[in-house]
Short mmCIF file of C-alpha atoms in Angstrom, two decimals:
data_model
loop_
_atom_site.label_atom_id
_atom_site.label_comp_id
_atom_site.label_asym_id
_atom_site.label_seq_id
_atom_site.Cartn_x
_atom_site.Cartn_y
_atom_site.Cartn_z
CA MET A 1 20.47 9.67 6.67
CA THR A 2 20.47 6.34 8.01
CA GLY A 3 21.06 7.66 11.24
CA ILE A 4 18.20 9.84 12.12
CA PHE A 5 15.72 7.16 11.75
CA LYS A 6 17.70 4.19 13.75
CA GLN A 7 15.86 4.98 16.59
CA LYS A 8 11.74 4.68 17.40
CA THR A 9 10.86 8.12 19.46
CA PRO A 10 7.87 10.94 18.88
CA GLY A 11 10.94 13.35 17.61
CA ASN A 12 11.42 10.76 14.47
CA ILE A 13 7.53 10.79 14.15
CA ILE A 14 7.09 14.37 14.07
CA LEU A 15 9.97 14.62 11.95
CA LEU A 16 8.66 12.22 9.08
CA ILE A 17 5.31 13.54 9.59
CA LEU A 18 7.21 17.09 9.00
CA LEU A 19 9.05 15.75 6.24
CA GLY A 20 5.60 13.80 4.50
CA ILE A 21 4.21 18.03 4.84
CA PHE A 22 7.40 19.72 3.23
CA MET A 23 7.47 17.00 -0.13
CA LYS A 24 3.85 17.13 -0.06
CA LEU A 25 2.80 20.43 -0.50
CA PRO A 26 1.71 20.78 -4.58
CA ALA A 27 -1.13 17.96 -3.07
CA PHE A 28 -3.11 20.88 -0.87
CA PHE A 29 -2.48 24.15 -3.32
CA HIS A 30 -3.64 21.90 -6.30
CA ALA A 31 -6.00 19.80 -4.83
CA LYS A 32 -8.13 17.91 -7.50
CA GLY A 33 -10.32 16.04 -5.41
CA PHE A 34 -10.48 12.56 -5.27
CA ILE A 35 -11.07 10.25 -8.52
CA VAL A 36 -13.66 7.29 -9.20
CA LYS A 37 -13.43 4.87 -11.83
CA GLN A 38 -16.24 3.50 -13.20
CA SER A 39 -15.34 0.23 -11.71
CA ASP A 40 -14.69 1.24 -8.67
CA GLY A 41 -17.08 -1.07 -5.95
CA ILE A 42 -19.89 0.47 -4.25
CA PHE A 43 -18.25 1.15 -0.95
CA TYR A 44 -16.09 3.31 -2.24
CA THR A 45 -18.10 5.67 -4.62
CA ASN A 46 -20.81 5.51 -1.58
CA LEU A 47 -18.64 6.81 0.59
CA THR A 48 -16.65 9.53 -1.93
CA ALA A 49 -20.45 11.00 -2.60
CA PHE A 50 -21.28 11.51 0.97
CA LEU A 51 -17.32 12.81 1.72
CA ASP A 52 -18.24 15.07 -0.80
CA ARG A 53 -21.71 15.98 0.37
CA PHE A 54 -19.97 16.80 3.53
CA THR A 55 -17.38 18.73 2.91
CA ASN A 56 -19.12 20.30 -0.15
CA GLY A 57 -16.90 19.12 -2.43
CA SER A 58 -13.83 21.00 -0.63
CA SER A 59 -10.88 19.55 -2.76
CA PHE A 60 -8.96 20.67 -0.04
CA VAL A 61 -9.93 18.32 3.12
CA PHE A 62 -9.86 15.43 0.91
CA ALA A 63 -6.21 16.19 0.06
CA VAL A 64 -6.12 16.06 3.94
CA ILE A 65 -7.95 12.95 3.73
CA ALA A 66 -5.29 11.54 1.39
CA PHE A 67 -2.49 12.47 3.32
CA ALA A 68 -3.69 11.46 6.14
CA LEU A 69 -4.46 7.66 5.03
CA ASN A 70 -0.44 7.74 3.32
CA LEU A 71 0.60 8.91 6.67
CA LEU A 72 -1.38 6.23 8.57
CA ILE A 73 0.46 3.75 5.63
CA ALA A 74 4.48 4.83 6.48
CA PHE A 75 3.42 4.22 10.70
CA ILE A 76 1.72 0.98 10.05
CA LEU A 77 4.51 -0.26 7.85
CA ASN A 78 7.28 0.88 9.90
CA SER A 79 5.45 -0.19 13.37
CA PHE A 80 4.79 -3.80 11.27
CA ILE A 81 8.84 -4.51 10.35
CA ASN A 82 9.86 -2.27 13.55
CA THR A 83 8.12 -4.94 15.89
CA ASP A 84 8.68 -7.85 14.26
CA ARG A 85 12.21 -7.22 13.56
CA PHE A 86 12.46 -7.46 10.14
CA MET A 87 15.09 -5.46 10.19
CA ASN A 88 18.29 -5.45 12.63
CA LYS A 89 17.72 -2.49 14.32
CA PRO A 90 14.85 -0.04 14.71
CA ASN A 91 14.47 2.73 12.04
CA PHE A 92 12.34 4.97 10.49
CA LEU A 93 13.44 4.15 6.38
CA ALA A 94 10.11 2.53 5.66
CA GLY A 95 8.22 5.28 6.50
CA MET A 96 10.39 7.74 4.69
CA ALA A 97 10.62 5.39 1.34
CA TYR A 98 6.67 5.21 1.43
CA ILE A 99 6.58 8.73 1.66
CA LEU A 100 8.76 9.57 -0.77
CA ILE A 101 8.05 7.57 -3.92
CA THR A 102 4.23 9.01 -2.82
CA SER A 103 5.64 12.40 -3.46
CA PHE A 104 6.64 10.63 -7.33
CA LEU A 105 2.84 11.58 -9.10
CA PRO A 106 0.07 13.17 -7.60
CA SER A 107 -2.55 10.32 -8.06
CA PHE A 108 0.01 9.14 -5.72
CA ASN A 109 -1.73 11.84 -3.18
CA LEU A 110 -5.95 11.93 -4.23
CA LEU A 111 -8.09 10.02 -2.60
CA SER A 112 -8.97 6.52 -5.08
CA SER A 113 -10.25 3.59 -4.16
CA ASN A 114 -6.49 1.42 -4.61
CA LEU A 115 -5.21 4.40 -1.33
CA VAL A 116 -8.42 3.08 0.86
CA ALA A 117 -7.99 -0.53 0.00
CA SER A 118 -3.95 -0.50 0.57
CA VAL A 119 -4.49 0.42 4.10
CA LEU A 120 -6.90 -2.69 4.52
CA LEU A 121 -3.91 -4.61 1.75
CA LEU A 122 -1.87 -3.79 4.24
CA THR A 123 -3.69 -4.46 8.30
CA ALA A 124 -4.77 -7.96 6.37
CA PHE A 125 -0.65 -8.76 5.97
CA LYS A 126 0.54 -7.79 9.21
CA LEU A 127 -1.87 -9.76 10.79
CA PHE A 128 -1.38 -12.25 8.91
CA TYR A 129 2.32 -12.32 9.30
CA GLN A 130 1.25 -12.62 12.92
CA SER A 131 -1.40 -15.42 13.25
CA HIS A 132 1.34 -18.43 13.88
CA HIS A 133 0.73 -17.57 17.83
CA ILE A 134 -2.81 -15.67 17.40
CA LYS A 135 -5.49 -18.46 15.22
CA ASN A 136 -8.04 -15.61 15.48
CA HIS A 137 -6.05 -13.29 12.92
CA ILE A 138 -6.21 -15.58 10.35
CA PHE A 139 -10.27 -14.69 10.34
CA ASN A 140 -9.42 -10.28 10.89
CA ALA A 141 -7.01 -10.41 7.78
CA SER A 142 -9.57 -12.24 5.47
CA LEU A 143 -12.27 -10.48 6.14
CA LEU A 144 -9.75 -6.79 5.89
CA ILE A 145 -9.43 -8.65 2.10
CA GLY A 146 -13.31 -9.18 1.28
CA LEU A 147 -13.59 -5.33 2.45
CA ALA A 148 -10.97 -4.34 0.65
CA SER A 149 -12.39 -5.79 -2.80
CA LEU A 150 -15.11 -3.88 -1.87
CA PHE A 151 -13.64 -0.48 -2.21
CA PHE A 152 -10.83 -1.34 -5.26
CA PHE A 153 -12.19 -4.53 -6.84
CA PRO A 154 -8.98 -6.41 -8.00
CA ALA A 155 -8.30 -6.65 -4.56
CA LEU A 156 -9.07 -10.02 -4.46
CA PHE A 157 -6.34 -11.04 -6.39
CA PHE A 158 -4.67 -11.18 -2.51
CA ILE A 159 -6.97 -14.05 -1.64
CA ALA A 160 -3.96 -16.03 -3.58
CA TRP A 161 -1.52 -14.61 -1.22
CA ALA A 162 -4.05 -14.89 1.91
CA PHE A 163 -4.03 -19.27 1.43
CA LEU A 164 -0.59 -18.25 -0.06
CA ALA A 165 0.23 -17.03 3.98
CA LEU A 166 -1.14 -19.91 5.63
CA LEU A 167 0.84 -22.49 3.63
CA VAL A 168 4.12 -20.40 4.53
CA LEU A 169 3.46 -19.29 7.75
CA ARG A 170 1.22 -22.24 9.41
CA PRO A 171 1.07 -25.76 9.06
CA PHE A 172 -1.81 -27.09 7.56
CA ARG A 173 -5.34 -27.43 9.72
CA LEU A 174 -8.26 -27.64 7.59
CA SER A 175 -9.96 -25.41 10.30
CA ASP A 176 -7.21 -22.14 9.32
CA TRP A 177 -8.71 -22.35 6.00
CA ILE A 178 -11.89 -22.86 6.92
CA LEU A 179 -11.40 -19.76 9.38
CA LEU A 180 -9.87 -17.77 5.54
CA LEU A 181 -13.39 -18.79 3.48
CA LEU A 182 -15.76 -17.37 6.42
CA GLY A 183 -13.45 -13.88 6.64
CA LEU A 184 -13.51 -13.54 3.05
CA GLY A 185 -16.98 -14.60 2.11
CA SER A 186 -17.99 -12.67 5.48
CA PRO A 187 -18.48 -8.34 4.38
CA TYR A 188 -20.21 -10.15 1.10
CA TYR A 189 -22.94 -12.38 2.67
CA PHE A 190 -23.26 -9.36 5.34
CA TYR A 191 -23.62 -6.94 2.02
CA GLY A 192 -25.88 -9.55 0.13
CA THR A 193 -27.66 -10.19 2.74
CA TYR A 194 -28.46 -5.58 3.28
CA LEU A 195 -29.69 -5.75 -0.87
CA PHE A 196 -31.56 -8.82 -0.40
CA LEU A 197 -33.91 -6.74 2.30
CA ASN A 198 -34.06 -4.24 0.82
CA ASP A 199 -34.99 -6.12 -2.53
CA LYS A 200 -31.91 -4.28 -4.63
CA LEU A 201 -29.74 -7.88 -5.35
CA GLU A 202 -28.01 -7.26 -8.16
CA VAL A 203 -24.60 -8.06 -9.92
CA PRO A 204 -23.17 -4.89 -9.38
CA SER A 205 -22.04 -2.60 -11.95
CA TYR A 206 -18.60 -2.37 -11.70
CA PHE A 207 -17.83 -6.27 -12.80
CA TYR A 208 -19.16 -4.24 -16.85
CA HIS A 209 -16.24 -1.51 -16.17
CA LEU A 210 -13.90 -3.87 -15.34
CA SER A 211 -10.74 -3.56 -18.15
CA PHE A 212 -7.64 -4.95 -18.10
CA LEU A 213 -4.28 -3.45 -19.70
CA SER A 214 -6.57 -0.66 -21.03
CA SER A 215 -5.12 2.74 -20.55
CA ASP A 216 -5.20 6.32 -21.74
CA ILE A 217 -2.51 7.27 -19.77
CA ARG A 218 0.55 10.02 -21.51
CA TYR A 219 3.72 8.45 -20.31
CA SER A 220 6.53 11.68 -20.24
CA LEU A 221 10.19 11.35 -19.45
CA TRP A 222 9.22 12.62 -16.11
CA HIS A 223 7.41 9.27 -15.26
CA ALA A 224 11.08 7.63 -16.28
CA GLY A 225 13.05 9.43 -13.96
CA ALA A 226 10.46 8.12 -10.89
CA LEU A 227 10.18 4.91 -12.43
CA PHE A 228 14.34 4.62 -11.81
CA PHE A 229 13.56 6.08 -8.88
CA LEU A 230 11.18 3.45 -7.13
CA LEU A 231 13.33 0.23 -9.44
CA ALA A 232 17.18 0.76 -8.39
CA PRO A 233 16.09 0.93 -4.75
CA LEU A 234 13.82 -2.25 -5.02
CA LEU A 235 16.36 -4.25 -6.67
CA ALA A 236 19.00 -3.34 -4.01
CA GLY A 237 16.59 -3.84 -0.92
CA ILE A 238 15.98 -7.59 -2.34
CA TYR A 239 19.61 -8.54 -3.37
CA TYR A 240 20.50 -7.43 0.46
CA VAL A 241 17.27 -9.66 1.83
CA GLN A 242 18.60 -12.24 -0.39
CA ALA A 243 21.92 -11.96 0.44
CA ASN A 244 21.16 -11.51 3.84
CA SER A 245 18.79 -14.58 4.16
CA ALA A 246 20.80 -16.83 5.66
CA LYS A 247 21.63 -14.89 8.77
CA MET A 248 17.85 -14.50 9.66
CA LEU A 249 15.30 -17.12 11.58
CA VAL A 250 12.72 -18.39 9.65
CA HIS A 251 9.84 -17.12 10.58
CA ILE A 252 11.50 -13.26 9.11
CA ARG A 253 13.07 -15.28 6.33
CA LYS A 254 9.38 -16.33 5.31
CA GLY A 255 7.97 -12.67 5.80
CA TRP A 256 10.53 -11.17 3.27
CA TYR A 257 9.33 -14.10 0.64
CA LEU A 258 5.32 -13.12 1.86
CA PHE A 259 6.51 -9.03 0.96
CA LEU A 260 7.44 -10.56 -2.63
CA GLY A 261 4.35 -12.14 -2.52
CA TYR A 262 2.71 -9.31 -1.94
CA LEU A 263 5.08 -7.29 -4.73
CA ALA A 264 3.69 -9.61 -7.31
CA ILE A 265 0.12 -9.98 -6.69
CA THR A 266 -0.46 -5.71 -6.30
CA ILE A 267 1.11 -5.56 -9.85
CA ILE A 268 -1.50 -8.10 -11.45
CA ALA A 269 -4.21 -5.89 -9.66
CA ALA A 270 -2.45 -2.52 -11.06
CA LEU A 271 -3.02 -3.65 -14.85
CA PHE A 272 -6.30 -3.85 -13.95
CA ASP A 273 -8.77 -0.97 -14.71
CA ILE A 274 -6.11 1.66 -15.42
CA GLU A 275 -7.76 5.18 -16.72
CA LYS A 276 -6.03 8.12 -17.02
CA THR A 277 -3.75 8.63 -13.75
CA SER A 278 -1.22 6.06 -12.15
CA GLU A 279 -3.33 5.30 -8.46
CA ASN A 280 -3.48 2.13 -9.47
CA LEU A 281 0.43 1.86 -8.70
CA VAL A 282 -0.29 3.25 -5.12
CA PRO A 283 -0.57 -0.36 -3.47
CA VAL A 284 2.25 -1.79 -5.05
CA LEU A 285 4.28 1.34 -3.02
CA VAL A 286 4.24 -0.27 0.18
CA PRO A 287 5.67 -3.35 -0.02
CA VAL A 288 8.60 -1.31 -2.31
CA ALA A 289 8.78 1.21 0.20
CA ALA A 290 9.87 -1.97 2.99
CA PHE A 291 12.18 -2.51 0.73
CA HIS A 292 13.93 0.40 0.27
CA GLY A 293 14.35 1.19 3.44
CA TYR A 294 15.94 -2.60 3.83
CA GLY A 295 18.21 -1.89 1.01
CA TYR A 296 19.13 1.96 2.96
CA LEU A 297 20.35 0.04 6.32
CA ASN A 298 22.46 -2.73 4.79
CA ALA A 299 23.72 -1.46 2.06
CA GLU A 300 27.46 -2.62 1.78
CA LEU A 301 28.59 0.80 0.25
CA LYS A 302 27.38 3.22 2.89
CA LEU A 303 27.30 6.47 0.47
CA TYR A 304 24.60 4.91 -1.45
CA PRO A 305 21.37 5.58 0.70
CA LYS A 306 22.79 9.28 2.00
CA VAL A 307 22.82 9.83 -2.29
CA SER A 308 20.24 8.00 -3.15
CA PHE A 309 18.07 9.84 -0.98
CA TRP A 310 19.05 13.36 -1.78
CA LEU A 311 18.45 12.02 -5.56
CA THR A 312 14.90 11.34 -4.59
CA ILE A 313 14.25 14.53 -2.97
CA ALA A 314 16.20 16.64 -5.85
CA PHE A 315 13.69 14.24 -8.22
CA ILE A 316 10.82 15.44 -6.59
CA ILE A 317 11.76 18.87 -5.92
CA ALA A 318 12.70 19.25 -9.85
CA ASN A 319 9.18 17.18 -10.53
CA GLN A 320 6.97 19.18 -8.78
CA LEU A 321 8.61 22.71 -10.60
CA TYR A 322 9.10 21.95 -14.19
CA GLY A 323 7.01 18.56 -14.40
CA ASN A 324 3.97 20.25 -14.89
CA VAL A 325 2.56 17.26 -13.46
CA TRP A 326 0.99 18.92 -10.36
#
């Protein structure tokens, strides 16, 4: 299984797209539009309102948009890992893992503020990691974090991750921290200016609706199965990262530790504003997929990635046929 994804070729890109289409067919046949929560950011609510009018409320179009965003995340993640050599050989395992784990639950395949924010946060991570030799990336990455919080407000927790990334990746320079703060504040400054000029300046409504650990989700054995297939390869990947850390270049080792920080922050953000579905977990799936891919490639037991892959496929198909979640 790992041999299929070892080289970065157009054929493998097409294979990844085909895998995504095959795994997510129910998302197209049972399209349910998009998710809007009371605490969603103003940018997201305006975006979905525009798209709803533009597409005449077509659920299929929203399913295609969500699929495109998930595929975009898979490609950004894979390009990032291959370009910056997080693994010892080019492969598509992280992208494949992301496509698979986003097929566990239907809410992972619906357009949501979490999905849009996930694209922005992953891109911010990539820019921050590369800021050790391109200083301008600090401003651009922090700008994306501020913008993501206008789609999904708990994304503001990534401010803590951004400061951690600066401390880990670069020696302390006051100018870097000023750039970071300017980038984070810029979306709010320009949006606040727009509201002020249009006499609409007020506290956003989502401040009044933000909740913590308040959920109406009804969990089932299928949710427990999805959790198992998320956690088992994740723990294996973290184990192999730790086991091989002494062999890594210092910067790559720092990158994997930042992936762990990324995972912790997205879990904290996911605990806010939980309603009736699990879309808050979408940003969590990005670092999970990265560790899955690393575990698949570096497994000492070569049978493990093949067994894990096919068991995951079997679980997804069984869930789609008998789980009554779609």
